[in-house]
Short mmCIF file of C-alpha atoms in Angstrom, two decimals:
data_model
loop_
_atom_site.label_atom_id
_atom_site.label_comp_id
_atom_site.label_asym_id
_atom_site.label_seq_id
_atom_site.Cartn_x
_atom_site.Cartn_y
_atom_site.Cartn_z
CA UNK A 15 -3.79 -7.29 34.98
CA UNK A 16 -6.39 -4.61 32.77
CA UNK A 17 -5.13 -1.70 31.56
CA UNK A 18 -8.19 0.43 29.82
CA UNK A 19 -8.32 0.73 26.12
CA UNK A 20 -7.65 3.59 24.87
CA UNK A 21 -6.47 4.95 21.23
CA UNK A 22 -3.20 6.14 22.44
CA UNK A 23 -2.39 2.47 24.58
CA UNK A 24 -3.52 1.07 22.41
CA UNK A 25 -0.96 2.17 19.66
CA UNK A 26 2.28 2.02 22.06
CA UNK A 27 0.78 -2.05 22.37
CA UNK A 28 1.23 -2.01 18.55
CA UNK A 29 4.54 0.04 18.55
CA UNK A 30 5.38 -2.19 20.82
CA UNK A 31 4.80 -5.24 18.38
CA UNK A 32 5.66 -3.99 15.64
CA UNK A 33 9.58 -3.29 16.76
CA UNK A 34 8.82 -7.38 17.60
CA UNK A 35 7.87 -8.60 14.18
CA UNK A 36 10.91 -9.63 12.26
CA UNK A 37 10.06 -12.48 9.77
CA UNK A 38 6.95 -11.51 8.01
CA UNK A 39 3.89 -11.44 8.82
CA UNK A 40 3.16 -15.71 10.42
CA UNK A 41 4.79 -14.28 14.07
CA UNK A 42 2.63 -11.89 14.60
CA UNK A 43 -0.17 -14.35 16.02
CA UNK A 44 2.16 -15.49 19.17
CA UNK A 45 3.15 -11.38 20.00
CA UNK A 46 -0.66 -10.23 19.99
CA UNK A 47 -1.55 -13.79 21.81
CA UNK A 48 2.06 -12.73 24.55
CA UNK A 49 0.23 -8.46 24.46
CA UNK A 50 -3.58 -8.43 24.03
CA UNK A 51 -4.20 -11.86 25.95
CA UNK A 52 -1.34 -13.04 28.46
CA UNK A 53 -0.64 -9.62 29.31
CA UNK A 54 -3.26 -7.44 28.67
CA UNK A 55 -6.06 -9.59 29.09
CA UNK A 56 -7.87 -7.74 26.49
CA UNK A 57 -9.08 -10.49 24.21
CA UNK A 58 -8.85 -14.31 24.64
CA UNK A 59 -5.67 -16.44 22.61
CA UNK A 60 -8.83 -18.17 20.41
CA UNK A 61 -10.13 -14.47 19.30
CA UNK A 62 -6.68 -13.79 18.16
CA UNK A 63 -6.45 -17.22 16.42
CA UNK A 64 -9.37 -16.44 14.75
CA UNK A 65 -8.61 -13.22 13.33
CA UNK A 66 -5.51 -14.39 11.90
CA UNK A 67 -6.35 -17.15 10.44
CA UNK A 68 -9.41 -14.77 8.72
CA UNK A 69 -6.68 -12.17 8.07
CA UNK A 70 -4.56 -15.01 5.75
CA UNK A 71 -7.72 -15.97 3.41
CA UNK A 72 -8.24 -11.91 2.68
CA UNK A 73 -6.07 -9.93 -0.32
CA UNK A 74 -3.34 -7.39 1.59
CA UNK A 75 -0.58 -8.20 4.45
CA UNK A 76 -1.45 -10.82 6.50
CA UNK A 77 0.96 -8.63 10.24
CA UNK A 78 -1.84 -5.15 8.79
CA UNK A 79 -4.49 -6.59 8.60
CA UNK A 80 -4.56 -9.29 11.52
CA UNK A 81 -3.74 -5.72 13.18
CA UNK A 82 -7.30 -3.92 11.71
CA UNK A 83 -8.86 -6.63 12.87
CA UNK A 84 -7.88 -6.65 16.90
CA UNK A 85 -7.68 -2.88 16.43
CA UNK A 86 -11.32 -2.34 15.68
CA UNK A 87 -12.90 -5.78 18.33
CA UNK A 88 -10.76 -3.66 20.64
CA UNK A 89 -12.56 -0.23 20.30
CA UNK A 90 -14.07 -0.36 16.88
CA UNK A 91 -13.04 2.17 13.51
CA UNK A 92 -10.68 3.99 16.20
CA UNK A 93 -8.41 0.76 17.48
CA UNK A 94 -8.61 -0.02 14.33
CA UNK A 95 -7.10 3.23 13.15
CA UNK A 96 -4.11 3.22 16.27
CA UNK A 97 -3.63 -0.66 15.21
CA UNK A 98 -2.58 -0.46 12.06
CA UNK A 99 -0.37 3.52 12.85
CA UNK A 100 0.93 1.56 15.37
CA UNK A 101 1.96 -1.63 13.96
CA UNK A 102 3.43 -0.12 10.59
CA UNK A 103 5.18 3.26 12.40
CA UNK A 104 8.33 1.60 13.75
CA UNK A 105 8.76 -0.29 9.64
CA UNK A 106 7.87 2.97 7.86
CA UNK A 107 11.09 4.59 10.53
CA UNK A 108 13.32 2.31 10.99
CA UNK A 109 13.26 1.77 6.56
CA UNK A 110 13.23 4.73 5.76
CA UNK A 111 16.48 5.52 7.88
CA UNK A 112 18.31 2.09 6.13
CA UNK A 113 16.81 3.38 2.49
CA UNK A 114 18.44 6.19 2.45
CA UNK A 115 21.28 5.23 4.08
CA UNK A 116 21.73 2.72 1.95
CA UNK A 117 21.03 5.39 -1.60
CA UNK A 118 23.64 6.74 -0.51
CA UNK A 119 25.70 3.87 -0.37
CA UNK A 120 25.28 1.89 -3.73
CA UNK A 121 29.00 3.39 -5.56
CA UNK A 122 31.51 1.35 -3.73
CA UNK A 123 32.65 -1.50 -4.42
CA UNK A 124 32.57 -2.87 -2.44
CA UNK A 125 28.42 -3.08 -1.39
CA UNK A 126 28.12 -3.76 -5.02
CA UNK A 127 29.84 -6.98 -3.94
CA UNK A 128 27.97 -7.46 -1.08
CA UNK A 129 24.47 -7.37 -3.38
CA UNK A 130 25.03 -9.52 -5.91
CA UNK A 131 25.60 -11.79 -2.89
CA UNK A 132 23.18 -11.46 -0.92
CA UNK A 133 20.86 -11.54 -4.19
CA UNK A 134 21.24 -15.07 -4.00
CA UNK A 135 20.13 -14.62 -0.51
CA UNK A 136 16.90 -13.23 -1.28
CA UNK A 137 15.99 -16.12 -3.89
CA UNK A 138 16.86 -19.03 -2.15
CA UNK A 139 14.21 -16.75 1.03
CA UNK A 140 11.82 -16.50 -2.18
CA UNK A 141 12.00 -20.90 -3.22
CA UNK A 142 11.55 -21.50 1.12
CA UNK A 143 8.98 -19.14 1.33
CA UNK A 144 7.46 -21.18 -2.47
CA UNK A 145 7.88 -24.69 -0.72
CA UNK A 146 6.02 -22.98 2.65
CA UNK A 147 3.51 -21.61 1.24
CA UNK A 148 3.40 -25.10 -1.21
CA UNK A 149 3.58 -27.35 1.16
CA UNK A 150 0.16 -25.19 3.67
CA UNK A 151 -1.97 -24.78 -0.37
CA UNK A 152 -1.66 -27.50 -2.89
CA UNK A 153 -3.91 -30.06 -1.34
CA UNK A 154 -5.98 -31.73 -3.84
CA UNK A 155 -5.61 -31.54 -7.88
CA UNK A 156 -7.72 -28.87 -8.42
CA UNK A 157 -5.34 -26.83 -6.21
CA UNK A 158 -2.57 -28.31 -8.01
CA UNK A 159 -4.11 -27.54 -11.38
CA UNK A 160 -4.96 -23.71 -10.38
CA UNK A 161 -0.94 -24.09 -10.28
CA UNK A 162 0.16 -25.31 -12.56
CA UNK A 163 -2.04 -22.82 -14.67
CA UNK A 164 -0.70 -19.65 -12.54
CA UNK A 165 2.42 -20.35 -12.49
CA UNK A 166 2.56 -20.93 -16.75
CA UNK A 167 -0.42 -17.82 -17.33
CA UNK A 168 3.01 -15.65 -15.15
CA UNK A 169 6.36 -17.13 -16.82
CA UNK A 170 4.34 -15.86 -20.31
CA UNK A 171 4.74 -12.45 -19.15
CA UNK A 172 1.74 -11.05 -21.02
CA UNK A 173 -1.06 -11.12 -17.98
CA UNK A 174 0.10 -8.90 -14.82
CA UNK A 175 -0.90 -10.77 -11.52
CA UNK A 176 -3.49 -8.02 -10.79
CA UNK A 177 -5.71 -9.98 -13.71
CA UNK A 178 -4.09 -13.82 -12.56
CA UNK A 179 -6.06 -13.11 -9.14
CA UNK A 180 -8.96 -11.97 -11.36
CA UNK A 181 -8.71 -15.18 -12.87
CA UNK A 182 -8.37 -17.87 -9.72
CA UNK A 183 -11.10 -15.89 -8.58
CA UNK A 184 -12.98 -16.71 -11.48
CA UNK A 185 -12.36 -20.37 -11.61
CA UNK A 186 -13.27 -20.74 -7.82
CA UNK A 187 -16.47 -18.91 -8.59
CA UNK A 188 -17.10 -21.46 -11.16
CA UNK A 189 -15.75 -24.48 -9.74
CA UNK A 190 -17.98 -23.67 -6.67
CA UNK A 191 -20.95 -23.31 -8.79
CA UNK A 192 -20.84 -26.66 -10.80
CA UNK A 193 -20.03 -28.21 -7.74
CA UNK A 194 -23.50 -27.49 -5.42
CA UNK A 195 -25.42 -27.93 -9.71
CA UNK A 196 -23.99 -31.40 -8.86
CA UNK A 197 -25.36 -32.34 -4.62
CA UNK A 198 -28.46 -30.78 -6.37
CA UNK A 199 -29.29 -32.67 -9.42
CA UNK A 200 -28.12 -35.69 -8.03
CA UNK B 21 5.05 16.45 -9.33
CA UNK B 22 1.90 15.27 -7.56
CA UNK B 23 1.74 12.80 -10.44
CA UNK B 24 3.91 10.61 -9.48
CA UNK B 25 1.58 10.55 -5.91
CA UNK B 26 -0.59 9.40 -7.20
CA UNK B 27 0.68 6.90 -9.31
CA UNK B 28 2.21 5.58 -6.33
CA UNK B 29 -1.14 5.13 -4.87
CA UNK B 30 -2.95 3.75 -7.24
CA UNK B 31 -0.09 1.12 -7.85
CA UNK B 32 0.06 -0.26 -3.95
CA UNK B 33 -3.33 -0.22 -3.52
CA UNK B 34 -3.74 -2.23 -5.29
CA UNK B 35 -0.95 -4.02 -4.68
CA UNK B 36 -3.67 -4.43 -1.29
CA UNK B 37 -6.33 -5.29 -3.08
CA UNK B 38 -4.99 -8.12 -5.41
CA UNK B 39 -1.27 -9.51 -3.39
CA UNK B 40 -2.71 -12.54 -1.94
CA UNK B 41 -0.87 -15.24 0.76
CA UNK B 42 1.07 -12.76 2.89
CA UNK B 43 5.52 -12.09 3.37
CA UNK B 44 6.38 -12.07 0.27
CA UNK B 45 3.02 -12.25 -1.81
CA UNK B 46 2.82 -8.39 -2.27
CA UNK B 47 6.93 -9.07 -4.53
CA UNK B 48 4.83 -10.20 -8.00
CA UNK B 49 3.64 -7.01 -8.16
CA UNK B 50 6.78 -4.80 -7.18
CA UNK B 51 8.10 -6.55 -9.83
CA UNK B 52 5.40 -6.35 -12.74
CA UNK B 53 5.86 -2.80 -11.29
CA UNK B 54 9.89 -2.46 -11.93
CA UNK B 55 8.61 -4.00 -15.25
CA UNK B 56 6.16 -0.90 -16.21
CA UNK B 57 7.22 2.31 -14.56
CA UNK B 58 10.85 2.03 -13.78
CA UNK B 59 10.80 3.73 -10.53
CA UNK B 60 13.56 0.94 -9.52
CA UNK B 61 15.09 -1.38 -11.13
CA UNK B 62 15.25 -5.28 -10.56
CA UNK B 63 18.30 -5.55 -8.71
CA UNK B 64 17.55 -2.59 -6.73
CA UNK B 65 14.03 -5.29 -5.56
CA UNK B 66 15.79 -7.60 -4.29
CA UNK B 67 17.92 -5.49 -1.97
CA UNK B 68 14.60 -3.96 -0.97
CA UNK B 69 13.82 -7.61 -0.33
CA UNK B 70 16.73 -8.72 1.78
CA UNK B 71 16.70 -5.59 3.57
CA UNK B 72 12.71 -5.81 4.51
CA UNK B 73 13.47 -9.65 4.83
CA UNK B 74 15.89 -8.59 8.77
CA UNK B 75 14.49 -5.12 9.45
CA UNK B 76 11.49 -4.97 12.35
CA UNK B 77 8.31 -4.98 10.94
CA UNK B 78 5.55 -7.23 8.14
CA UNK B 79 7.43 -7.92 5.09
CA UNK B 80 4.88 -6.59 2.67
CA UNK B 81 4.63 -2.75 4.75
CA UNK B 82 8.80 -2.51 5.28
CA UNK B 83 8.77 -3.05 1.14
CA UNK B 84 5.99 -1.07 -0.18
CA UNK B 85 7.81 1.84 2.08
CA UNK B 86 10.71 1.02 0.16
CA UNK B 87 9.58 0.69 -2.83
CA UNK B 88 8.06 4.28 -2.74
CA UNK B 89 11.12 5.83 -0.24
CA UNK B 90 13.31 4.80 -4.04
CA UNK B 91 10.62 5.92 -6.40
CA UNK B 92 10.27 8.94 -4.47
CA UNK B 93 11.84 10.13 -0.91
CA UNK B 94 9.50 10.68 1.86
CA UNK B 95 6.67 11.40 0.90
CA UNK B 96 6.85 8.36 -1.79
CA UNK B 97 6.64 6.02 1.21
CA UNK B 98 4.30 7.42 3.35
CA UNK B 99 2.07 7.71 0.26
CA UNK B 100 3.31 4.15 -0.86
CA UNK B 101 2.62 2.05 2.66
CA UNK B 102 -0.86 4.90 3.14
CA UNK B 103 -2.34 3.67 -0.48
CA UNK B 104 -1.45 -0.45 0.61
CA UNK B 105 -3.69 -0.92 3.68
CA UNK B 106 -6.52 0.94 3.29
CA UNK B 107 -7.70 -1.58 1.06
CA UNK B 108 -7.11 -4.24 4.32
CA UNK B 109 -8.38 -1.26 5.54
CA UNK B 110 -11.80 -0.94 3.82
CA UNK B 111 -11.70 -5.20 3.33
CA UNK B 112 -11.20 -6.07 7.64
CA UNK B 113 -14.48 -3.93 8.27
CA UNK B 114 -16.23 -5.05 5.78
CA UNK B 115 -15.58 -8.26 7.05
CA UNK B 116 -16.18 -7.83 10.47
CA UNK B 117 -19.65 -7.26 9.96
CA UNK B 118 -19.79 -10.46 8.38
CA UNK B 119 -17.97 -12.28 10.25
CA UNK B 120 -19.83 -15.54 11.26
CA UNK B 121 -21.54 -15.71 7.27
CA UNK B 122 -17.97 -14.54 5.38
CA UNK B 123 -16.74 -18.46 7.42
CA UNK B 124 -19.20 -20.90 6.54
CA UNK B 125 -19.99 -18.66 2.49
CA UNK B 126 -19.13 -22.02 0.62
CA UNK B 127 -18.14 -20.08 -2.46
CA UNK B 128 -15.83 -18.28 -0.77
CA UNK B 129 -14.06 -20.60 1.15
CA UNK B 130 -13.82 -21.91 -2.78
CA UNK B 131 -12.08 -18.45 -4.12
CA UNK B 132 -9.25 -19.04 -1.00
CA UNK B 133 -9.02 -21.81 -1.87
CA UNK B 134 -8.26 -20.89 -5.64
CA UNK B 135 -6.25 -17.18 -4.39
CA UNK B 136 -3.54 -19.48 -2.41
CA UNK B 137 -2.63 -21.34 -4.93
CA UNK B 138 -2.44 -18.64 -7.39
CA UNK B 139 -0.35 -16.03 -4.66
CA UNK B 140 2.77 -18.77 -4.88
CA UNK B 141 2.24 -19.63 -8.16
CA UNK B 142 3.77 -16.04 -8.91
CA UNK B 143 6.43 -15.82 -6.16
CA UNK B 144 7.43 -18.94 -7.54
CA UNK B 145 7.38 -17.14 -10.76
CA UNK B 146 9.53 -14.43 -9.78
CA UNK B 147 11.91 -16.89 -8.04
CA UNK B 148 12.47 -17.84 -11.53
CA UNK B 149 12.88 -15.15 -13.57
CA UNK B 150 15.16 -13.76 -10.81
CA UNK B 151 17.70 -17.09 -11.73
CA UNK B 152 17.57 -15.33 -15.68
CA UNK B 153 18.23 -11.71 -14.77
CA UNK B 154 20.10 -11.32 -12.66
CA UNK B 155 24.06 -11.86 -13.38
CA UNK B 156 24.20 -14.56 -11.22
CA UNK B 157 27.43 -16.44 -12.91
CA UNK B 158 28.16 -19.68 -12.71
CA UNK B 159 29.85 -19.33 -9.13
CA UNK B 160 26.31 -17.77 -7.71
CA UNK B 161 24.57 -20.59 -9.28
CA UNK B 162 26.60 -23.48 -6.86
CA UNK B 163 26.23 -20.79 -4.54
CA UNK B 164 22.11 -20.18 -4.88
CA UNK B 165 21.66 -24.58 -5.36
CA UNK B 166 23.87 -25.20 -2.26
CA UNK B 167 21.64 -23.07 -0.48
CA UNK B 168 18.62 -24.46 -1.35
CA UNK B 169 19.73 -27.93 -0.19
CA UNK B 170 20.10 -26.49 3.04
CA UNK B 171 16.40 -24.76 3.14
CA UNK B 172 15.02 -28.09 1.98
CA UNK B 173 16.62 -30.67 4.68
CA UNK B 174 16.42 -27.63 7.83
CA UNK B 175 14.96 -23.76 8.25
CA UNK B 176 17.09 -21.42 9.16
CA UNK B 177 17.03 -18.04 10.38
CA UNK B 178 16.90 -15.37 6.89
CA UNK B 179 19.77 -13.85 8.31
CA UNK B 180 22.40 -16.91 7.52
CA UNK B 181 21.54 -17.22 3.62
CA UNK B 182 21.65 -13.51 3.23
CA UNK B 183 24.35 -12.89 6.03
CA UNK B 184 26.86 -15.74 4.15
CA UNK B 185 25.77 -14.76 0.48
CA UNK B 186 27.40 -11.66 1.45
CA UNK B 187 30.27 -12.45 2.64
CA UNK B 188 30.36 -14.94 -0.09
CA UNK B 189 30.22 -11.86 -2.78
CA UNK B 190 32.63 -9.69 -0.60
CA UNK B 191 34.83 -12.61 -0.94
CA UNK B 192 34.33 -13.63 -5.22
CA UNK B 193 33.98 -10.10 -5.70
CA UNK B 194 37.26 -8.96 -4.19
CA UNK B 195 39.26 -12.10 -6.39
CA UNK B 196 37.45 -11.00 -9.09
CA UNK B 197 35.77 -13.72 -9.91
CA UNK B 198 32.34 -11.63 -11.06
CA UNK B 199 32.21 -9.35 -13.36
CA UNK B 200 30.00 -6.91 -11.07
#
């Protein structure tokens, strides 16, 4: 079943994906595959998989990157704009509604108790996310070294996260440069 | 008044350029902003994270919208969301044109290999800071340890931890075991 690729149909598809996305960017891939590959046949599952993989190696929000990639492939810049606004729109509306509501009720005692408790749930989620990332990216001595170095720098509190990221980029470039030299010398 | 939107734009554009690792990767930057600009408190930040984890939409987008809204209302939410997305738009569009070269470049691979552990470390640092800055008390610390052990044994849905901890907070608070 093939549907015409227009700004509006792309927006609508990504709007739907935006309402179904729950729990981080990782779930966008199965959603995209079901909507774009299986139902509409606009792209193949392999293409989507590739866009997702590259999106995780680029800065920014993974789901946003993947949406932009896919939209661009479908309909150029217009498609990219349709995809990114579509996937963001539901989140934007829901969050502004919740935020304005929560800001009204924070002075209730019970709400404060709940938030105190939820703070613990949040720290749990955070460490579970760290564990998941760790399993994927700490693969050798080099990545463990980068992790340890960045952790110490971040905990010292003297450098902003952006500066630490820039340092990691520089170390990555130098490391590759040294390896290239070594290969040439052998 | 225009100044706050401009500052929001610059800060969230920066997050879009430097955050790395998906999901909670924007958190270290939002934490940094809270410490430097005091647009929202650390407590508000954990509330935002909780809400963002259980509402539809990419967590990073949710957090940006929420933080922007808390800082400067609806227009603030729009500014932050737009600004965090703009670098993605530029970067992805550039990479799209040189996709094959980008993938096979050794320097790119090496930088990505450094950025992933770096993003992971930044997040771990925020987690550690939150443990020390949140007023956990003994009971909260025990609860956290219980949650972490259960999470390391078996993966649950975020709502399990957030719902569980919300109920626990309500009970513990009303029993006056903590002074919140």
